[in-house]
XYZ file of C-alpha atoms in Angstrom:
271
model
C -50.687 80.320 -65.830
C -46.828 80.943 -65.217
C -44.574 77.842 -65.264
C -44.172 78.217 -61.536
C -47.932 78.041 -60.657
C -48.138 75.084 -63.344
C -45.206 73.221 -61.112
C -47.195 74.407 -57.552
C -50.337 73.012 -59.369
C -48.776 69.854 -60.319
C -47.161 69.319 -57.276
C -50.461 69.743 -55.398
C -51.984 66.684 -57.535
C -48.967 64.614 -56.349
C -49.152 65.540 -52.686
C -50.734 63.009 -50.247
C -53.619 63.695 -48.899
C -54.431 64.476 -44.683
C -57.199 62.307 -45.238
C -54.599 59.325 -46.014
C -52.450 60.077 -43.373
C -55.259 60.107 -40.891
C -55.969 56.445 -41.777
C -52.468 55.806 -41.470
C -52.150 57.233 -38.158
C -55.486 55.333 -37.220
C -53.999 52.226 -38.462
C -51.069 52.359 -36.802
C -52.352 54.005 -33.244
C -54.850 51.004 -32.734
C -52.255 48.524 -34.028
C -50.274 49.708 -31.138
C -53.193 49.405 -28.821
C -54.003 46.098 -29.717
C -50.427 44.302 -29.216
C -50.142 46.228 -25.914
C -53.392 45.449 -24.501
C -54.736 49.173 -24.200
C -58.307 49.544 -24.117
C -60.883 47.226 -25.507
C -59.702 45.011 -27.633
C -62.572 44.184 -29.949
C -62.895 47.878 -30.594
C -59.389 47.895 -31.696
C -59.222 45.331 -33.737
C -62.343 47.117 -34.815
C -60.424 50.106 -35.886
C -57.735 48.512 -37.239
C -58.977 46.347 -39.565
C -61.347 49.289 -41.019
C -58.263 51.840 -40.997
C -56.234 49.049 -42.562
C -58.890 47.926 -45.670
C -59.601 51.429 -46.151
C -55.782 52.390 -46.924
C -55.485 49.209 -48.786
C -58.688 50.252 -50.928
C -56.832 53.626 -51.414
C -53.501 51.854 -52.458
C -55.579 49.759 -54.872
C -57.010 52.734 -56.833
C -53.752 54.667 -56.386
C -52.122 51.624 -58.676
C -54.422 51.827 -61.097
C -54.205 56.051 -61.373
C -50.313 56.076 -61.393
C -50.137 53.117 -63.893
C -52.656 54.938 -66.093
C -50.624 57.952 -65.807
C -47.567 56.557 -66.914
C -49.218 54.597 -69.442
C -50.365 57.796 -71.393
C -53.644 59.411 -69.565
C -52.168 62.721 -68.236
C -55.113 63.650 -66.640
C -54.807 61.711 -63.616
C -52.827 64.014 -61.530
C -55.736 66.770 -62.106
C -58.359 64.903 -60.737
C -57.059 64.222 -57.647
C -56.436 60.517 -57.815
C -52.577 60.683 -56.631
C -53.316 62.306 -53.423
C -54.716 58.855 -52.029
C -57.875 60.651 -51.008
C -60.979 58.757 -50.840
C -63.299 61.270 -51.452
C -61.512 62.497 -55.223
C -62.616 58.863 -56.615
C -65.593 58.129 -59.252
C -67.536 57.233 -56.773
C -66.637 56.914 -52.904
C -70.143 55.169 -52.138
C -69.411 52.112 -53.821
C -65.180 52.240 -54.064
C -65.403 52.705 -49.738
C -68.617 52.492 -47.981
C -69.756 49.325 -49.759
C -67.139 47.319 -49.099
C -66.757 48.897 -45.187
C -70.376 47.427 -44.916
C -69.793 44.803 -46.468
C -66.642 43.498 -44.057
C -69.135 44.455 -41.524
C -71.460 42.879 -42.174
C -70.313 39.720 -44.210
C -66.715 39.541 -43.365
C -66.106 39.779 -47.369
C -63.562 41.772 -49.236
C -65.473 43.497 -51.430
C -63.789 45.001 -54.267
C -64.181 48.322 -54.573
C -65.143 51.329 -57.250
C -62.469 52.752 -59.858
C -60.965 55.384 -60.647
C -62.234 57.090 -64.090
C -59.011 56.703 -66.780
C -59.826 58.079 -70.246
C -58.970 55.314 -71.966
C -58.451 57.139 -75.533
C -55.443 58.469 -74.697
C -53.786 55.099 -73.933
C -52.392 53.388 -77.054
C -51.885 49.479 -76.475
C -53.544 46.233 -75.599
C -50.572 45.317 -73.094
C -50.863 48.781 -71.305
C -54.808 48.363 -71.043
C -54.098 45.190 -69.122
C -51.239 46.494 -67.087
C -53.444 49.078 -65.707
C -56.645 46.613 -64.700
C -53.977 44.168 -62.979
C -52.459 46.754 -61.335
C -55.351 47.396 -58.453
C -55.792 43.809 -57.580
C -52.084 42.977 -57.678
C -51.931 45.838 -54.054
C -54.225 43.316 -52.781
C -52.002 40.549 -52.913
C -49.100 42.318 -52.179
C -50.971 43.180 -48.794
C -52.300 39.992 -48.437
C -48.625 38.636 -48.599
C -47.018 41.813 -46.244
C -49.876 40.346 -43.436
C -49.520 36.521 -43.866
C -45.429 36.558 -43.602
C -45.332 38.060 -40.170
C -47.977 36.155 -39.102
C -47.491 32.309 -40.377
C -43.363 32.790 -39.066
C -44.472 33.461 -35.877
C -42.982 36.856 -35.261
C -46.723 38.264 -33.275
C -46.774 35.003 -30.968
C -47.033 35.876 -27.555
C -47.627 32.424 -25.330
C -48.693 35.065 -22.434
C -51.685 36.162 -24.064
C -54.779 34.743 -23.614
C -57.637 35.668 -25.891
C -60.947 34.671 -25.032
C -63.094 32.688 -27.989
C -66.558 30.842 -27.160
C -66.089 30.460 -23.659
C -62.210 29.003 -24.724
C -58.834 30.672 -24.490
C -56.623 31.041 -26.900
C -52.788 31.307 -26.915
C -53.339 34.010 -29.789
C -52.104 37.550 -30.124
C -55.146 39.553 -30.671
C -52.745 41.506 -33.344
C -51.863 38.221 -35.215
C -56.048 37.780 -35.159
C -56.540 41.253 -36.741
C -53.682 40.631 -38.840
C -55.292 37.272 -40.244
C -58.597 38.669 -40.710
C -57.560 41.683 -42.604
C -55.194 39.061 -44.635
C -58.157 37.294 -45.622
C -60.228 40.022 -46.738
C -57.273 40.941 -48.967
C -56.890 37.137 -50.646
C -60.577 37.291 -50.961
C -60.735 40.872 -52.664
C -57.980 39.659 -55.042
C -59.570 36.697 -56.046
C -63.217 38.107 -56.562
C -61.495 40.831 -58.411
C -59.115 38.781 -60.516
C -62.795 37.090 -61.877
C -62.646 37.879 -65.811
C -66.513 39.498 -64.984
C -67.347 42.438 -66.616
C -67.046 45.335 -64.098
C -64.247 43.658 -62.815
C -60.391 44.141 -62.692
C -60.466 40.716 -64.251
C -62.421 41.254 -67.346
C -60.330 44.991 -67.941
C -57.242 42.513 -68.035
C -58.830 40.450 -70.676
C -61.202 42.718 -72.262
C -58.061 44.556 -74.582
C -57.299 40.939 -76.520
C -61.268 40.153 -77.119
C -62.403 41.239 -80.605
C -64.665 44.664 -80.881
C -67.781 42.462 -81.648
C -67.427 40.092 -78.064
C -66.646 43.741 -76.188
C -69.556 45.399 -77.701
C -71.731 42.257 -76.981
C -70.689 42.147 -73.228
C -70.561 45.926 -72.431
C -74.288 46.154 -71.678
C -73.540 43.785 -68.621
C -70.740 45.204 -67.057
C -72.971 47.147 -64.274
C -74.251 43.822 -63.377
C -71.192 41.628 -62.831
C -70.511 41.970 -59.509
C -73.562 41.553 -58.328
C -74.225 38.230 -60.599
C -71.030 37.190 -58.463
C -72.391 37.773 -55.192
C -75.962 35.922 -56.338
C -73.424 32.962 -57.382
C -71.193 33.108 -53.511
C -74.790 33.341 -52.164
C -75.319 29.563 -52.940
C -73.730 27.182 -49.938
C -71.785 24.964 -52.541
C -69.924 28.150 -54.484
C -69.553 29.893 -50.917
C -68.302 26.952 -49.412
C -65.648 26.021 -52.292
C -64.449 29.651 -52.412
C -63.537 30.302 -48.824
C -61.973 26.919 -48.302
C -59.653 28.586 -51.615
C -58.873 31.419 -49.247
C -58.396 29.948 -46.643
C -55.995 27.439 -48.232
C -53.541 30.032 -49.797
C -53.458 31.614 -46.447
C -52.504 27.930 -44.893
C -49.532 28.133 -48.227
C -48.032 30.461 -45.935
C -48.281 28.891 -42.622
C -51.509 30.927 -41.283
C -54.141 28.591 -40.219
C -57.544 29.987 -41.207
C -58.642 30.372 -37.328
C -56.610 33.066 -37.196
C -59.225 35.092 -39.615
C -62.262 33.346 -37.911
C -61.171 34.778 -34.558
C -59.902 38.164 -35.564
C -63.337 38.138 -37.297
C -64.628 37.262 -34.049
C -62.671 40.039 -32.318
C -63.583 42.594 -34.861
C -67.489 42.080 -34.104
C -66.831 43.389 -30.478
C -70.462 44.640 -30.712
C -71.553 40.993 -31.126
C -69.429 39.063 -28.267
């Protein structure tokens, strides 16, 4: 291969995918919908929140591919993981349609798959770390871009009326969206942030624990996150960790009914 098809090559591993953009342009064409009143707007909430996790899943597993990259695993580019595609990750089923279903369904951020770093070619504990915290920190860096507008008031519109269980609401439907897709981003963050193995939160950890406690606890990793849901299936657990999201949303000025009614909004097929 001549230097210039390496550089075309290369570039082509860097270049961001249609797919992305199409969830961009989703994101951003039911946004618009939603603060202007076009349409239904339960379906685009609908759309927006999905378009919105979905690039935010794709930003999370983008920050853990670049920060591998520069870290020492070269192979990143080649496989497609800087393109921000959703379909070039380990494995799409469980990094995006789980935890679609799963905000469908539950109203949960889910955290999502990984991206597959070859681990061997990265020398250092810190580095190791760097690259597990990286996914999970794009989740509260979302979480943060979402609550700011929203707690300072910049989406109040004291015209709009949004109808809730037979009650209406001075509440922009876009601040509602905006608060529910918030929450699913604290909540991802903090189920991910868990030092369980499988989780962002144990590969954070997992560099400083001696070879013996890694090779004890690597048989379990496929099981962590589901031994976290069994534990958020009991009322106490589930109760004490959603009153934790919703009380770092309330840290920045976003009362928790926002997410309840966006949630509310975003089950159009419910209402």
């Amino acid at each position: 291969m001549t230097f210039a098809e390496t550089q075309r090559t290369r570039s082509e591993d860097h270049r961001i995918s249609p797919v992305f953009w199409v969830l961009v342009a989703t994101l951003g064409t039911s946004g618009w919908a939603v603060w202007s009143g076009y349409g239904n707007a339960g379906v685009g909430v609908f759309l927006f929140v999905v378009a919105g996790w979905m690039v935010s899943l794709c930003l999370h597993e983008y920050a853990h591919a670049r920060t591998a990259m520069h870290s020492g695993d070269i192979t990143i580019g080649s496989k497609g993981y800087l393109t921000l595609n959703p379909f070039k990750y380990t494995n799409a089923i469980f990094s995006f349609v789980l935890p679609i279903i799963f905000v469908i369904l539950g109203g949960i951020g889910l955290p999502g798959g990984a991206v597959y770093i070859e681990r061997h070619r990265i020398q250092g504990r810190l580095k190791h770390s760097l690259i597990s915290a990286a996914g999970p920190l794009v989740n509260v860096l979302c979480a943060v871009l979402l609550l700011v507008p929203v707690g300072a008031g910049w989406l109040d519109n004291p015209a709009v009326h949004t109808s809730y269980e037979g009650h209406e609401l001075n509440v922009s439907p876009l601040a509602a969206a905006l608060g529910f897709l918030a929450f699913l981003q604290v909540s991802a963050a903090l189920l991910n942030l868990l030092p369980v193995p499988g989780l962002d939160g144990y590969g954070i950890v997992e560099p400083w624990l001696s070879l013996k406690t890694r090779r004890a606890v690597e048989p379990f990793a496929p099981y962590g996150l589901l031994a976290v849901f069994v534990v958020l299936w009991q009322s106490e657990v589930n109760r004490w960790f959603f009153d934790l999201v919703y009380r770092i949303m309330d840290l920045f000025g976003v009362d928790g009914a926002y997410a309840v009614l966006g949630r509310y909004l975003f089950s159009f097929w419910e209402n």
